[in-house]
CSV table of N, CA, C and O in Angstrom, one decimal:
chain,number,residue,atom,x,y,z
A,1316,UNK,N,119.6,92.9,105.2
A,1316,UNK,CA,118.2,92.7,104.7
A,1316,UNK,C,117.4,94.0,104.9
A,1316,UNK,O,117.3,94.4,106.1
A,1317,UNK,N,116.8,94.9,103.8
A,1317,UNK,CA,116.3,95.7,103.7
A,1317,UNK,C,114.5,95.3,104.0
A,1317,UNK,O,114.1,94.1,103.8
A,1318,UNK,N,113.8,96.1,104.5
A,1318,UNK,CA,112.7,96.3,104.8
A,1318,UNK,C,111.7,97.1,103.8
A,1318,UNK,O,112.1,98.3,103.6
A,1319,UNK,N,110.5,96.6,103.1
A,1319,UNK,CA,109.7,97.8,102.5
A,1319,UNK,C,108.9,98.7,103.7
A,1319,UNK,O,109.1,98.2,104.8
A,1320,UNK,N,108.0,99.9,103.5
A,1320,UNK,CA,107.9,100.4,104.5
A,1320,UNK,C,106.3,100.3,104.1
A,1320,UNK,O,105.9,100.7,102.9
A,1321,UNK,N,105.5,99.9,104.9
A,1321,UNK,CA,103.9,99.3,104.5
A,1321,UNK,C,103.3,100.1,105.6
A,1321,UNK,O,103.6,99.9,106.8
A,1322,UNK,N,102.5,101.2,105.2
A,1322,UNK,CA,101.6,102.1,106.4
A,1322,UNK,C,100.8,101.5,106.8
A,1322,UNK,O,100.0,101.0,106.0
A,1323,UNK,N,100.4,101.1,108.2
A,1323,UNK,CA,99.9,100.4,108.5
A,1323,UNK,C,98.0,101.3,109.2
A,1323,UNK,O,96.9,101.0,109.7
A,1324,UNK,N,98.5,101.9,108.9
A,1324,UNK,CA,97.0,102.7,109.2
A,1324,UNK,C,96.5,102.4,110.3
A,1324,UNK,O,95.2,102.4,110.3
A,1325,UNK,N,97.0,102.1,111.6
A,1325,UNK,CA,96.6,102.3,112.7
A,1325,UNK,C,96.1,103.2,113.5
A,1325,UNK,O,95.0,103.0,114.1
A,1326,UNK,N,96.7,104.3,113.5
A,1326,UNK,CA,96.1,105.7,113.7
A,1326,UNK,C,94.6,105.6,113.1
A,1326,UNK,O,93.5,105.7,113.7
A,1327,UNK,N,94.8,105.5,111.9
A,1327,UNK,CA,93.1,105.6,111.7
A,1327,UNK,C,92.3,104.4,112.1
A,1327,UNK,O,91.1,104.6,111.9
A,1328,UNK,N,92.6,103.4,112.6
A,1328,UNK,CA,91.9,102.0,113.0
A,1328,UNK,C,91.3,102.6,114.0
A,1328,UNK,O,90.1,102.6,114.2
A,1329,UNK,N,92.6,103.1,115.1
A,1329,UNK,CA,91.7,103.9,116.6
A,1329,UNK,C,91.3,104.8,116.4
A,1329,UNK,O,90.0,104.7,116.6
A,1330,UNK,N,91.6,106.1,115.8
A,1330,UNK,CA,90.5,106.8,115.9
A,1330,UNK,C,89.1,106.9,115.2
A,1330,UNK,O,88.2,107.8,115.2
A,1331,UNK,N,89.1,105.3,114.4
A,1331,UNK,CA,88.0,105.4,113.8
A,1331,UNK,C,86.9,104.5,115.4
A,1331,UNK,O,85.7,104.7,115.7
A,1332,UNK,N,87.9,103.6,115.9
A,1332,UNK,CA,86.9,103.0,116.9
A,1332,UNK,C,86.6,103.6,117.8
A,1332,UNK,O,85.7,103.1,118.5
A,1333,UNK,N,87.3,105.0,118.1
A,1333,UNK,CA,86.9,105.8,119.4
A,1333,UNK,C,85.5,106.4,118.9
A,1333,UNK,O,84.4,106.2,119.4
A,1334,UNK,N,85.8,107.1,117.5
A,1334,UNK,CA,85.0,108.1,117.1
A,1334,UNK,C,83.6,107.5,116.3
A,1334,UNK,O,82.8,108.4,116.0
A,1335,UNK,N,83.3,106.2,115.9
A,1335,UNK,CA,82.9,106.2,114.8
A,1335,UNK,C,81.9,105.2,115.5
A,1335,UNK,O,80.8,105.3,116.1
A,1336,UNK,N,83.0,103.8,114.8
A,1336,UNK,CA,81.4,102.4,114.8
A,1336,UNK,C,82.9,101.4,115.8
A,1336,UNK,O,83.9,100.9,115.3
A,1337,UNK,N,82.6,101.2,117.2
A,1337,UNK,CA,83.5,100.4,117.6
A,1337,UNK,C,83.9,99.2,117.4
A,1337,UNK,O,85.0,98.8,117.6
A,1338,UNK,N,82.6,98.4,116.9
A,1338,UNK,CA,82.8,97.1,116.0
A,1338,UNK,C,83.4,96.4,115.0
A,1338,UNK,O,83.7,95.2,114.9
A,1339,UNK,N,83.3,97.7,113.7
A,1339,UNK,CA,84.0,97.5,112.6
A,1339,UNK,C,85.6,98.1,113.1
A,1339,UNK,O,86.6,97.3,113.0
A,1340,UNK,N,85.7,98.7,113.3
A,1340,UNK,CA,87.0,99.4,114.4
A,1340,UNK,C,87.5,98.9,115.0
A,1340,UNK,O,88.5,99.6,115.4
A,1341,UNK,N,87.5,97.7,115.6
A,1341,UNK,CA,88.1,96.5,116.4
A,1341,UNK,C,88.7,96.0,115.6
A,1341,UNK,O,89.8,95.7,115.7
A,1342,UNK,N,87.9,95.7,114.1
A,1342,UNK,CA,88.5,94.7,112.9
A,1342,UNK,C,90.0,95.4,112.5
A,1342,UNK,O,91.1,95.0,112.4
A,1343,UNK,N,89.2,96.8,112.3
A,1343,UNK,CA,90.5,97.3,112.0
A,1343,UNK,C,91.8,97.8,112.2
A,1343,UNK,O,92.6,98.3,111.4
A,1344,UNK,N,91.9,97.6,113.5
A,1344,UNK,CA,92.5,97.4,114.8
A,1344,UNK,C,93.7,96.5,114.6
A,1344,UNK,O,95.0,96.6,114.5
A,1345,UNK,N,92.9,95.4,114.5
A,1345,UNK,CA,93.6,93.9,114.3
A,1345,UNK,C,93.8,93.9,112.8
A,1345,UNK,O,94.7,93.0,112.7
A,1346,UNK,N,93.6,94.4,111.6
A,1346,UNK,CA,94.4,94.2,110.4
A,1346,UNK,C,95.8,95.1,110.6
A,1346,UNK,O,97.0,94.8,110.3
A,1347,UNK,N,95.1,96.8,111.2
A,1347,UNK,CA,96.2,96.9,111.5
A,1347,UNK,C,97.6,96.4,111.9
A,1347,UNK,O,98.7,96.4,111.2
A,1348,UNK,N,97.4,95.9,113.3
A,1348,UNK,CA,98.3,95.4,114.3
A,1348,UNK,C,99.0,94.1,113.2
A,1348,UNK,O,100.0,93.6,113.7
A,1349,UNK,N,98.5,93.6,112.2
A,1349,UNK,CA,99.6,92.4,111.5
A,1349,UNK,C,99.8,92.8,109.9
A,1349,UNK,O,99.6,92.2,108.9
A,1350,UNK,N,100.3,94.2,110.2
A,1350,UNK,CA,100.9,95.1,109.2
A,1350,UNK,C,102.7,94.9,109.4
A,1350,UNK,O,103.5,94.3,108.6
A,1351,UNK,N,102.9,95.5,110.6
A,1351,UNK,CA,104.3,95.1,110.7
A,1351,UNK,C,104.9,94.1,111.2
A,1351,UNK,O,106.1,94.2,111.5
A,1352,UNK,N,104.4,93.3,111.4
A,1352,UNK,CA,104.8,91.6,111.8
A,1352,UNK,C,104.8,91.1,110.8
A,1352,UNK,O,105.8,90.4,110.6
A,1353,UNK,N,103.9,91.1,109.6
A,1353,UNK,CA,104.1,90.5,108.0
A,1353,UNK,C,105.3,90.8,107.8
A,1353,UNK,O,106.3,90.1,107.5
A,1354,UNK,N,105.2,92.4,107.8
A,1354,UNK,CA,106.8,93.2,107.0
A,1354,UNK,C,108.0,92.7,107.8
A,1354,UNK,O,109.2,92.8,107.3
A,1355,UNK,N,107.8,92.1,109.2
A,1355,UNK,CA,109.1,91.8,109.9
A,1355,UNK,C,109.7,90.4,109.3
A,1355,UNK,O,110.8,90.1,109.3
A,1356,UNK,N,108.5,89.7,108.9
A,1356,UNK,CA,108.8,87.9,108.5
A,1356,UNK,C,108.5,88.2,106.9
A,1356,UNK,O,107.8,87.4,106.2
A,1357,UNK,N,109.2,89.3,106.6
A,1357,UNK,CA,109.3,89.4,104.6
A,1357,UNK,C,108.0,89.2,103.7
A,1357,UNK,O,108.0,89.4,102.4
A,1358,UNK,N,106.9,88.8,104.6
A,1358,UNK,CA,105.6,88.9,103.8
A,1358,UNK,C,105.2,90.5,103.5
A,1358,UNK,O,104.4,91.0,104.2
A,1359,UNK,N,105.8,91.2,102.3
A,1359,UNK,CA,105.0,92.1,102.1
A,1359,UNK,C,103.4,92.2,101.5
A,1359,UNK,O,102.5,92.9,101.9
A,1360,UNK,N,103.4,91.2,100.3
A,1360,UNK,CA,102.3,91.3,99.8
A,1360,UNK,C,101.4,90.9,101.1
A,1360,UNK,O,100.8,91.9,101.2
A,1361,UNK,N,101.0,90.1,102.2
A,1361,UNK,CA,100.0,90.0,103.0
A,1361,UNK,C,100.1,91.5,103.9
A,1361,UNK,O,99.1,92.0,104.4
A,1362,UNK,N,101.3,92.2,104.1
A,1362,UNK,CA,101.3,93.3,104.8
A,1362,UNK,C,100.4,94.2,103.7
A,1362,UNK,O,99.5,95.0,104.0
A,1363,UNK,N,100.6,94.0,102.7
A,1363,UNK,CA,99.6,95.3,101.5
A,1363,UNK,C,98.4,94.9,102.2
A,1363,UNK,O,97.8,95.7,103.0
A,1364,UNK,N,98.1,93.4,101.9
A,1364,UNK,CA,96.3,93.2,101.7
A,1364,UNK,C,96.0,93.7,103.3
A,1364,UNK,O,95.3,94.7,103.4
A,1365,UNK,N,96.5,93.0,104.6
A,1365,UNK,CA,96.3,93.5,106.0
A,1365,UNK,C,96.4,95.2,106.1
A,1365,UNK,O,95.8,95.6,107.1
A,1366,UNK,N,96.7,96.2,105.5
A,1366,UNK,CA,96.9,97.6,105.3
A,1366,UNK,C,95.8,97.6,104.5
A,1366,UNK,O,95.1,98.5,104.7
A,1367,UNK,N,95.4,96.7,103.5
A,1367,UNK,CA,94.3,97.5,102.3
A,1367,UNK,C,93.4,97.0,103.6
A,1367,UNK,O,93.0,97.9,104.3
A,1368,UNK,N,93.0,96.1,103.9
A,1368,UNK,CA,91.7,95.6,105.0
A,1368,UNK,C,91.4,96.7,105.8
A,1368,UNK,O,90.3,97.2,105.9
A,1369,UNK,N,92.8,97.3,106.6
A,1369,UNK,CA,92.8,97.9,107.7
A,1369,UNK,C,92.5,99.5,107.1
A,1369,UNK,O,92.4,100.4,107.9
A,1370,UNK,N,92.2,99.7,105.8
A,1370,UNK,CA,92.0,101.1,105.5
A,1370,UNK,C,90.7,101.0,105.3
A,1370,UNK,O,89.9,101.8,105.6
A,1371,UNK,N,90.2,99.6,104.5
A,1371,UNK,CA,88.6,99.7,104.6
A,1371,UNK,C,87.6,99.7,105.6
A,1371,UNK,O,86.5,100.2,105.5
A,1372,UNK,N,88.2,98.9,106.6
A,1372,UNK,CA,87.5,98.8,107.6
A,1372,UNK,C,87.4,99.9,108.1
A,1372,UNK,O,86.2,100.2,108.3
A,1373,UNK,N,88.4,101.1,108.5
A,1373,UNK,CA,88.5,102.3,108.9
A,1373,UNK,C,87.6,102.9,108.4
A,1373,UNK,O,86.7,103.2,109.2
A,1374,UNK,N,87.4,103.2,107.0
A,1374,UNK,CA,86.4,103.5,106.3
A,1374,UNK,C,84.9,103.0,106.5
A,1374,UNK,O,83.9,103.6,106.4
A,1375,UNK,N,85.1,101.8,106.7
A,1375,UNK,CA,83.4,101.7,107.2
A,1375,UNK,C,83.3,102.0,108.2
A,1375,UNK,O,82.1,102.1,108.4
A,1376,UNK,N,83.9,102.2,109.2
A,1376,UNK,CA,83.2,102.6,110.5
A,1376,UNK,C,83.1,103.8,110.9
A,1376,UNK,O,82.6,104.3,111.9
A,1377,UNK,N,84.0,104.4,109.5
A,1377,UNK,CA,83.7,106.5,109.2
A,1377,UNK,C,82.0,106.0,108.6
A,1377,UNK,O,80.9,106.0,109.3
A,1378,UNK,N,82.2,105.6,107.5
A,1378,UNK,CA,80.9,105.4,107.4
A,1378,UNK,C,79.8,104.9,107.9
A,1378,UNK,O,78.8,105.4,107.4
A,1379,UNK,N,79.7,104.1,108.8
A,1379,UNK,CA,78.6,103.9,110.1
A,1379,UNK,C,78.7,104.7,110.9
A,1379,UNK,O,77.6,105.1,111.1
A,1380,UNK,N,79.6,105.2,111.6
A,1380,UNK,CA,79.8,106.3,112.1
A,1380,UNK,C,78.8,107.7,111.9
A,1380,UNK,O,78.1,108.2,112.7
A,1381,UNK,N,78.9,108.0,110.6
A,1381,UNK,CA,78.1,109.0,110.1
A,1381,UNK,C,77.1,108.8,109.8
A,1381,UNK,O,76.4,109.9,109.7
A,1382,UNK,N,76.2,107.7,109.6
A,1382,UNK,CA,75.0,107.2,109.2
A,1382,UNK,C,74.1,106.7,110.4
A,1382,UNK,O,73.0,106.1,110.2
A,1383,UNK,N,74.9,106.9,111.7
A,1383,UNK,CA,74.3,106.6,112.7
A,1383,UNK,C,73.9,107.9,113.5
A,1383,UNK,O,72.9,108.2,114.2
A,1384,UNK,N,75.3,108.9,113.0
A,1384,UNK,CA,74.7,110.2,113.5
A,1384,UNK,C,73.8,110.8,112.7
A,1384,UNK,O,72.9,111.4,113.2
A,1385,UNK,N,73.9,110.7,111.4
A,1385,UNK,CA,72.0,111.2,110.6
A,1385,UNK,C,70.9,110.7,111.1
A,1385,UNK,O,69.8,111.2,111.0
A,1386,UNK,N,71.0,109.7,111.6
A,1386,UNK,CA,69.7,108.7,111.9
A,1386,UNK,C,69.6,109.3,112.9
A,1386,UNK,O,68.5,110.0,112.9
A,1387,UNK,N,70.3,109.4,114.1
A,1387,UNK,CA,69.7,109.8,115.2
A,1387,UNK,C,69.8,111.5,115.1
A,1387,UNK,O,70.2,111.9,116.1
A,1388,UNK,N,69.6,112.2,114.3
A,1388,UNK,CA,69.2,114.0,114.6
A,1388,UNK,C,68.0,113.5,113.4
A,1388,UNK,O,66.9,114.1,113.4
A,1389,UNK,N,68.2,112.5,112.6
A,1389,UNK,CA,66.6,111.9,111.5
A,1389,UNK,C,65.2,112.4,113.0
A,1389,UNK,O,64.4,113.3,113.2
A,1390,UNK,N,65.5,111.4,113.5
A,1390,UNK,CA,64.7,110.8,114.5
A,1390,UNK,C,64.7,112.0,115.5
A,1390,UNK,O,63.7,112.7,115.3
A,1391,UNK,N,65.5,112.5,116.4
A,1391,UNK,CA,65.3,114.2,116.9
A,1391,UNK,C,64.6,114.9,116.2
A,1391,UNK,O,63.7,115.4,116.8
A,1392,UNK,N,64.6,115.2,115.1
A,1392,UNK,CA,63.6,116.1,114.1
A,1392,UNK,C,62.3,115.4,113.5
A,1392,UNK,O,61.6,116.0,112.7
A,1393,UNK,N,62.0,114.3,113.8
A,1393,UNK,CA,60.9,113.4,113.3
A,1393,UNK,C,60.0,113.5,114.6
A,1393,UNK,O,58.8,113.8,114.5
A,1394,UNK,N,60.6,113.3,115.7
A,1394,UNK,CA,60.0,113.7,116.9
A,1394,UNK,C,59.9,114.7,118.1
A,1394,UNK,O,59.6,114.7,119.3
A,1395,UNK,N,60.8,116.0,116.9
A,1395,UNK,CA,59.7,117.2,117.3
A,1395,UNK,C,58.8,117.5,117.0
A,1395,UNK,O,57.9,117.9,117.7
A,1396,UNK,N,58.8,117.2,115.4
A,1396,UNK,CA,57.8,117.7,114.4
A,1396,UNK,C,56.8,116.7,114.8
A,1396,UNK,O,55.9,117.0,114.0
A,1397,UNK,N,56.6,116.2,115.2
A,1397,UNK,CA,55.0,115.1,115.9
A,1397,UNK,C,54.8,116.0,117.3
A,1397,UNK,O,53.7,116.4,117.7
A,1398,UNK,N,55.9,116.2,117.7
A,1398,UNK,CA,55.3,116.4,119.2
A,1398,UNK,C,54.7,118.0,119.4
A,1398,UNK,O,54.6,118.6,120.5
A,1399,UNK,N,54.4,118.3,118.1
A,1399,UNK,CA,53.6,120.0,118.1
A,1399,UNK,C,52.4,119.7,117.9
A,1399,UNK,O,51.6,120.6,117.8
């Protein structure tokens, strides 16, 4: 029995939850982690969608991630410029 080989984007799940938004990053953590358990019990198509989940989520929490660090240097520069 041959195996397809389904990336499971883990690497990016953690370092999105170290670096980023730890909440959405937990999700994708756990889509991750039932990437290769699908592919072990021959479900590839749920290993795709668990790998597509686990790449979006990664993605939003790059994305909150970065929208949380604009907001706060927003707000550092909003309250210098008052405090002159």
């Amino acid at each position: 029995m041959t195996y397809e080989k389904v990336d499971n984007y883990l690497v990016w799940a953690i370092l999105a939850t170290l670096f980023c938004c730890l909440p959405t990053g937990i999700v994708a953590i756990v889509y991750a982690a039932q990437v290769d358990s699908k592919v072990g019990a021959g479900d590839v198509a749920g290993a795709r969608q668990s790998a597509r989940n686990a790449a979006t989520w990664s993605w939003v929490s790059l994305g909150l991630g970065l929208l949380f660090i604009l907001l706060y240097f927003g707000l550092v520069a909003v309250s210098i410029g008052l405090g002159r």
